[in-house]
């Protein structure tokens, strides 16, 4: 039986990256795309709880169905698994290809990675793909063979429960693939203050990413800076096991 | 110098839980509350990127300032750190007290924990508090002494960089405090389908939580079920280190 592959993203259904990902996956299996009906960048693992969500089929052909969803990337995955995949789970969830990197701490904010993590929670093999290029017309052609190769390998080998892959890809032709850890970094200087015509302030989120360990060569940031594809195995258990003994000794 | 304590939540500035948390913290230090102007449950680590965000002071007295923010819980923390705390970092960030549990996998979806993680990324000691009671008029009185005790201990002892605390508290009087790991669980059967007057479907997110390991006695779920307060040290590095060797052996 051909694998069934679910696809979503956070840039929305009209983004170039999700079309490239769909085209890359069609040779590997039957594809169902459930994409947000507009941009959902920075939505993390947000879910829609106070309003209902719409799901609407926009395209169907042999081996391919496309739906648009009014919710967040995680809503797309939840709706797909609960409404479209009632009898059979997808064999693979792939997300992206995101326009812009989701390396280091950006994994926390990314809607693309939120969707990937949602697949993982539901025991679906899940991979999030991002390209270090924010442009709407970014060129993805140099990374497509790697996107396919990683997906095929995951379908063949599987992943342990609770682990998904965060794949970030350089703008330049990749020298190869590095298995990495998430670099210690953060976004700083994040707001621009403007005033409305009544003199009331409002703030635009902006900022610069700082890699706190630029010298470390085992991180996703190092790999990207050196034109490698960074693959970080990412887990849903956020427990800091190494701190449990110390906290226990506090005798709270 | 008295500690300076930043407070936010995801239930919004008018929720009972954030008022209780503010009252609990006032004896410990100077308090700045920056709360969302309405409910933001399920917002995870979402950030507002396509529209600007408002920040407005609504109350000031000796040792207490309260601001309302139009953004997400993470926006509240980012704005507070960048706009209100330019010269001095808060000594402690506390979030909640959430109306409803954020144990097990709910840590991924929680706006309260998103805000807590944001403090942690910025090297602020951070604790998220949640009560296993969704009601708007929930009784918090039995847990307030524990809320204070944990905050005082964290101010005294500190936490390693990259680790914050996810504190979930039972509805009944607690028997004590357990240091735990995040239980392996998920939400299932999550959508109710309705039709609008034109016959088009829409979906309400709902669901039931399943603890996949109810017998394990070292999890947050076990602690809560047995009327203990569950403290999970939670980390921002999501790398699955234990999988790096296996993935490297794939020779991608």
XYZ file of C-alpha atoms in Angstrom:
504
model
C 0.000 0.000 0.000
C 1.321 3.451 -0.884
C 2.114 5.582 2.166
C -0.406 8.295 2.991
C 1.296 11.613 3.661
C -0.300 14.567 5.456
C 1.092 18.053 4.748
C 0.561 21.393 6.478
C 2.495 24.604 7.155
C 2.184 27.989 8.868
C 2.704 30.265 5.866
C -0.706 29.313 4.490
C -2.000 27.274 1.581
C -0.910 29.769 -1.073
C 2.757 29.835 0.000
C 5.300 28.529 -2.478
C 6.913 26.308 0.174
C 3.866 24.082 0.716
C 3.409 23.621 -3.034
C 7.054 22.574 -3.357
C 6.638 20.149 -0.481
C 3.490 18.659 -2.018
C 5.279 18.160 -5.354
C 8.222 16.549 -3.548
C 5.945 14.113 -1.688
C 3.664 13.046 -4.576
C 6.188 10.445 -5.869
C 6.361 8.934 -2.367
C 2.678 8.371 -1.623
C -0.891 9.614 -1.562
C -0.958 13.183 -0.315
C -3.507 15.094 1.765
C -2.740 18.785 2.248
C -4.576 20.625 5.040
C -3.249 24.166 5.066
C -4.242 27.339 6.891
C -6.290 29.790 4.791
C -3.729 32.546 5.484
C -0.409 33.198 7.211
C -0.031 31.692 10.701
C 3.629 32.393 11.380
C 4.612 32.496 15.034
C 1.552 30.500 16.119
C 3.592 27.889 17.979
C 1.312 25.072 19.242
C -1.664 27.432 19.582
C -5.130 25.876 19.323
C -8.443 27.578 18.575
C -10.716 27.198 21.591
C -13.174 30.115 21.701
C -14.473 30.014 18.109
C -15.193 27.064 15.803
C -12.948 26.079 12.912
C -13.784 25.568 9.231
C -12.412 22.848 6.961
C -13.138 23.021 3.221
C -11.947 20.824 0.345
C -10.502 22.951 -2.459
C -8.986 20.334 -4.797
C -9.158 16.610 -5.492
C -7.435 14.397 -8.008
C -6.056 10.834 -8.000
C -3.617 10.611 -5.059
C -4.051 14.217 -3.915
C -6.607 16.080 -1.817
C -6.215 19.684 -0.661
C -8.188 21.311 2.150
C -8.079 24.819 3.557
C -8.581 25.349 7.278
C -9.493 28.517 9.162
C -7.455 27.571 12.239
C -3.874 27.338 13.389
C -1.312 24.833 12.084
C -2.048 22.571 15.074
C -5.779 22.846 14.341
C -4.993 21.687 10.774
C -3.314 18.546 12.118
C -5.984 17.873 14.746
C -8.811 18.310 12.203
C -7.017 16.142 9.655
C -6.426 13.321 12.146
C -9.918 13.442 13.628
C -12.105 14.251 10.613
C -10.193 13.099 7.508
C -8.172 10.170 8.900
C -10.764 8.466 11.059
C -10.026 4.949 9.813
C -6.341 5.167 8.989
C -3.539 7.302 10.361
C -1.189 9.076 7.981
C 2.111 7.229 7.616
C 3.969 10.526 7.634
C 3.332 14.186 8.449
C 5.566 16.730 6.729
C 5.286 20.456 7.351
C 6.605 23.527 5.545
C 8.648 24.104 3.613
C 8.761 27.147 5.856
C 9.868 30.442 4.378
C 12.480 31.275 7.021
C 14.486 29.302 9.545
C 13.051 27.530 12.595
C 16.393 26.624 14.142
C 17.558 27.129 17.741
C 14.923 28.713 20.008
C 12.653 29.511 17.032
C 11.359 25.944 17.395
C 9.355 27.284 20.356
C 7.505 29.972 18.358
C 7.132 28.224 15.014
C 3.674 27.214 13.818
C 5.340 24.818 11.399
C 7.084 23.068 14.275
C 3.898 23.279 16.391
C 2.152 21.221 13.714
C 5.094 18.801 13.563
C 5.011 18.311 17.319
C 1.239 17.711 17.123
C 1.794 14.852 14.697
C 4.427 13.437 17.009
C 2.087 13.571 20.023
C -0.363 11.509 17.964
C 2.254 8.875 17.089
C 2.580 9.965 13.472
C 6.128 10.103 12.016
C 6.627 13.865 11.675
C 9.177 16.121 9.981
C 9.229 19.927 9.849
C 11.164 21.548 6.966
C 12.349 25.161 6.855
C 14.520 27.127 4.442
C 16.765 30.031 5.490
C 15.044 32.378 3.061
C 12.005 34.502 3.951
C 11.159 35.606 0.421
C 7.777 34.614 -0.997
C 9.492 33.525 -4.235
C 12.398 31.709 -2.529
C 14.191 29.109 -4.616
C 13.686 25.642 -3.116
C 15.112 23.608 -5.996
C 18.513 22.950 -4.372
C 16.973 21.378 -1.246
C 14.196 19.239 -2.752
C 16.395 16.123 -3.199
C 17.318 16.347 0.514
C 13.687 16.849 1.544
C 12.751 13.645 -0.271
C 15.747 11.697 1.025
C 14.986 12.533 4.668
C 11.285 11.677 4.274
C 12.103 8.348 2.591
C 14.586 7.456 5.317
C 12.080 8.258 8.082
C 9.420 6.154 6.341
C 11.939 3.293 6.136
C 13.511 3.538 9.603
C 10.828 5.156 11.759
C 11.453 7.388 14.772
C 11.115 6.616 18.481
C 7.819 7.685 20.045
C 7.892 11.300 21.169
C 10.604 12.387 18.736
C 10.110 14.358 15.506
C 12.626 16.040 13.212
C 13.280 19.769 12.868
C 15.019 20.148 9.500
C 16.487 23.552 8.614
C 18.083 24.092 5.243
C 20.540 26.747 4.049
C 19.890 29.259 1.304
C 23.008 28.082 -0.532
C 23.433 24.599 -2.041
C 23.895 22.254 0.962
C 27.240 20.551 1.506
C 25.425 17.703 3.246
C 23.305 16.856 6.290
C 24.365 17.211 9.945
C 22.511 15.697 12.898
C 22.582 18.487 15.501
C 21.350 19.777 18.785
C 19.252 22.927 19.222
C 21.627 25.890 19.655
C 21.307 28.053 22.766
C 20.027 31.344 21.375
C 17.348 34.000 21.710
C 15.732 36.988 20.026
C 16.630 40.422 21.455
C 15.695 44.119 20.982
C 12.281 43.136 19.913
C 9.941 46.139 19.734
C 9.605 49.253 17.589
C 7.406 51.933 19.187
C 5.060 53.993 17.022
C 2.246 56.393 17.933
C -1.222 56.478 16.459
C -2.825 59.823 15.400
C -4.144 60.216 18.974
C -0.673 59.961 20.470
C -1.182 56.480 21.907
C 1.755 54.093 21.538
C 1.744 50.743 19.813
C 4.541 48.267 19.367
C 5.759 46.213 16.410
C 7.549 43.000 17.236
C 10.926 42.796 15.563
C 14.372 41.708 16.698
C 17.689 40.083 16.068
C 18.634 36.511 16.739
C 21.656 35.931 18.960
C 23.449 32.591 18.991
C 24.845 32.321 22.528
C 27.362 29.663 21.490
C 28.605 30.537 17.973
C 31.792 28.517 18.469
C 29.995 25.194 19.178
C 30.119 23.010 16.061
C 27.394 20.511 17.045
C 24.455 22.949 16.824
C 21.855 23.632 14.150
C 23.070 27.243 13.895
C 26.632 26.149 13.169
C 25.447 23.734 10.483
C 23.357 26.404 8.741
C 26.109 29.028 8.921
C 28.397 26.506 7.242
C 25.857 25.580 4.537
C 24.849 22.222 5.933
C 21.285 21.003 6.431
C 20.613 20.821 10.191
C 18.475 17.919 11.457
C 17.573 18.233 15.146
C 15.699 15.335 16.744
C 13.101 17.205 18.789
C 11.115 15.749 21.650
C 7.769 16.427 23.263
C 8.820 15.470 26.793
C 10.130 18.778 28.139
C 11.048 17.417 31.577
C 14.489 18.534 32.787
C 15.346 15.127 34.270
C 18.804 16.325 35.302
C 17.227 18.798 37.759
C 14.813 16.439 39.518
C 17.300 15.323 42.210
C 18.289 18.914 43.006
C 14.662 20.047 43.320
C 13.826 17.005 45.430
C 16.629 17.970 47.820
C 14.883 21.299 48.471
C 12.266 19.383 50.526
C 9.445 21.615 49.369
C 16.607 45.583 47.492
C 13.161 44.014 47.324
C 12.775 41.501 44.496
C 10.867 42.717 41.453
C 8.278 40.193 40.335
C 6.618 40.108 36.910
C 3.215 38.418 36.601
C 1.165 37.368 33.591
C -1.342 34.658 32.618
C -3.440 33.420 29.704
C -6.896 33.749 31.226
C -6.687 37.546 30.994
C -6.323 40.400 33.423
C -9.814 40.053 34.873
C -9.416 36.374 35.852
C -9.559 35.535 39.537
C -6.360 33.483 39.308
C -4.092 36.388 38.372
C -5.523 38.529 41.172
C -4.848 35.756 43.672
C -1.306 35.401 42.348
C -0.707 39.149 42.612
C -1.949 39.167 46.224
C 0.291 36.185 47.014
C 3.371 37.912 45.559
C 2.923 41.392 47.073
C 4.490 40.365 50.425
C 7.531 39.013 48.540
C 8.470 42.028 46.421
C 7.486 44.826 44.063
C 4.989 43.527 41.538
C 4.411 44.404 37.892
C 1.416 42.697 36.285
C 1.217 42.649 32.480
C -1.872 40.674 31.572
C -3.705 40.023 28.314
C -6.840 42.163 27.799
C -8.951 39.020 27.341
C -8.724 35.219 27.405
C -5.716 33.707 25.600
C -6.062 30.057 26.593
C -4.361 27.590 24.278
C -2.040 30.237 22.826
C 1.109 28.240 23.569
C 4.219 30.320 22.727
C 2.389 32.225 19.971
C 3.679 35.720 19.147
C 1.892 38.535 17.331
C 3.764 39.279 14.107
C 1.327 40.720 11.557
C -0.329 43.441 13.671
C 1.113 45.756 16.344
C 0.505 45.272 20.042
C -0.849 47.733 22.633
C 0.374 48.134 26.207
C -1.584 50.359 28.601
C -1.112 51.088 32.307
C -4.373 50.551 34.191
C -3.272 50.841 37.840
C -0.367 52.141 39.928
C 0.287 52.249 43.641
C 3.361 51.836 45.847
C 4.955 48.486 44.927
C 2.383 47.549 42.276
C 1.832 48.440 38.624
C -0.727 46.776 36.387
C -0.725 46.895 32.569
C -3.065 45.387 30.029
C -1.708 44.088 26.757
C -3.522 43.345 23.502
C -1.226 40.455 22.610
C -0.528 36.876 23.591
C 0.955 35.780 26.940
C 4.411 35.619 25.303
C 3.873 39.134 23.898
C 3.127 40.262 27.482
C 6.481 38.924 28.670
C 8.414 40.272 25.671
C 6.845 43.733 26.007
C 7.439 43.790 29.752
C 11.100 42.817 29.393
C 11.797 45.199 26.511
C 9.652 48.218 27.352
C 9.094 48.182 31.129
C 12.281 46.472 32.356
C 14.865 48.167 30.184
C 17.315 48.884 33.026
C 16.649 45.980 35.371
C 15.416 42.448 34.775
C 12.657 41.034 36.958
C 14.020 38.742 39.670
C 11.117 36.369 39.126
C 8.353 35.730 36.611
C 5.249 33.962 37.887
C 2.317 33.082 35.651
C -1.259 32.041 36.321
C -2.761 30.957 38.527
C -4.288 29.197 35.560
C -7.932 28.130 35.787
C -7.405 24.504 34.719
C -4.486 22.106 34.650
C -1.414 22.429 32.413
C 0.064 19.064 33.309
C 1.372 16.360 30.949
C 1.168 17.298 27.258
C -0.947 20.400 28.023
C 2.363 22.176 28.669
C 2.694 22.329 24.875
C -0.591 24.196 24.296
C -0.724 26.391 27.397
C -0.347 30.149 27.031
C 0.510 30.297 30.722
C 3.420 27.926 30.170
C 4.328 29.718 26.927
C 4.834 32.872 28.986
C 6.805 30.932 31.598
C 9.096 29.475 28.945
C 9.587 32.975 27.492
C 10.862 34.223 30.840
C 13.184 31.223 31.016
C 14.611 31.918 27.529
C 15.433 35.425 28.784
C 17.253 34.127 31.882
C 14.506 35.165 34.287
C 13.601 32.686 37.063
C 10.152 31.538 35.934
C 7.308 29.537 37.475
C 3.928 28.690 35.944
C 1.058 27.887 38.343
C -2.157 26.090 37.434
C -5.103 24.808 39.464
C -7.148 21.731 38.504
C -10.359 23.754 38.458
C -11.704 25.529 35.374
C -14.386 27.550 37.120
C -14.159 31.354 36.966
C -14.846 31.506 40.714
C -12.485 28.649 41.646
C -11.275 28.578 45.253
C -7.517 29.162 45.385
C -7.184 29.644 49.140
C -5.879 26.118 49.899
C -2.954 26.455 47.475
C -1.779 30.022 48.167
C 0.667 29.004 50.935
C 2.285 26.531 48.513
C 2.419 29.133 45.733
C 4.346 31.461 48.044
C 6.624 28.730 49.392
C 7.699 27.610 45.912
C 8.317 31.214 44.764
C 10.368 31.988 47.891
C 12.445 28.849 47.431
C 13.157 29.640 43.761
C 14.189 33.206 44.699
C 16.520 31.740 47.335
C 17.985 28.811 45.397
C 17.693 29.838 41.744
C 17.229 27.476 38.800
C 19.721 26.308 36.166
C 19.620 28.260 32.894
C 17.030 26.887 30.512
C 14.840 25.339 33.201
C 11.541 26.731 34.536
C 8.907 25.137 36.766
C 5.481 23.886 35.712
C 3.452 23.750 38.959
C 0.034 22.084 38.849
C -2.136 22.044 41.941
C -5.076 19.815 42.891
C -8.598 21.005 43.515
C -8.533 19.362 46.954
C -6.264 20.434 49.826
C -2.758 19.264 48.811
C -1.076 16.485 50.795
C 2.292 17.989 49.840
C 4.569 18.682 46.880
C 6.053 16.089 44.482
C 8.854 16.768 42.018
C 7.696 14.939 38.869
C 8.216 14.266 35.219
C 5.735 15.192 32.498
C 3.325 12.269 32.026
C 2.994 10.682 28.590
C -0.531 11.661 27.575
C -2.624 13.244 24.841
C -6.021 14.703 23.997
C -8.317 12.528 21.870
C -11.745 12.697 20.115
C -11.376 16.380 19.725
C -14.038 17.804 17.406
C -17.798 18.325 17.512
C -19.289 18.943 14.052
C -22.114 21.457 13.624
C -23.699 22.954 10.512
C -24.419 26.606 9.862
C -27.814 27.708 8.415
C -26.371 27.218 4.900
C -25.510 23.583 5.598
C -21.748 24.187 5.791
C -19.932 22.331 8.543
C -17.852 23.873 11.299
C -15.963 22.188 14.097
C -15.656 22.873 17.828
C -12.494 21.683 19.480
C -13.196 19.494 22.493
C -11.763 16.259 23.785
C -10.694 14.012 26.587
C -7.292 13.706 28.108
C -5.756 10.233 28.173
C -2.872 9.438 30.498
C -0.926 6.740 28.638
C 0.829 5.604 31.822
C -1.678 5.863 34.692
C 0.271 3.338 36.777
C 3.533 5.330 36.820
C 3.902 7.103 40.178
C 6.610 9.603 39.180
C 4.440 11.701 36.840
C 2.567 14.980 37.279
C -0.707 13.220 36.495
C -0.196 10.686 39.264
C 0.613 13.437 41.753
C -2.530 15.405 40.877
C -4.759 12.326 40.948
C -3.441 11.632 44.448
C -3.924 15.240 45.640
C -0.283 16.277 45.552
C 1.074 19.437 43.960
C 3.100 18.440 40.875
C 6.282 20.403 40.144
C 7.849 19.514 36.784
C 11.207 21.096 35.927
C 10.618 22.043 32.287
C 13.325 22.867 29.789
C 13.601 24.906 26.631
C 16.145 22.658 24.916
C 13.907 20.181 23.091
C 16.780 18.188 21.559
C 16.322 14.417 21.848
C 19.996 13.787 22.626
C 19.396 10.067 23.036
C 18.486 9.799 19.331
C 21.454 11.670 17.839
C 23.688 8.592 17.516
C 20.952 6.550 15.845
C 20.190 9.317 13.339
C 23.886 9.831 12.653
C 24.178 6.120 11.818
C 21.620 6.604 9.020
C 24.350 8.414 7.001
C 21.879 10.861 5.522
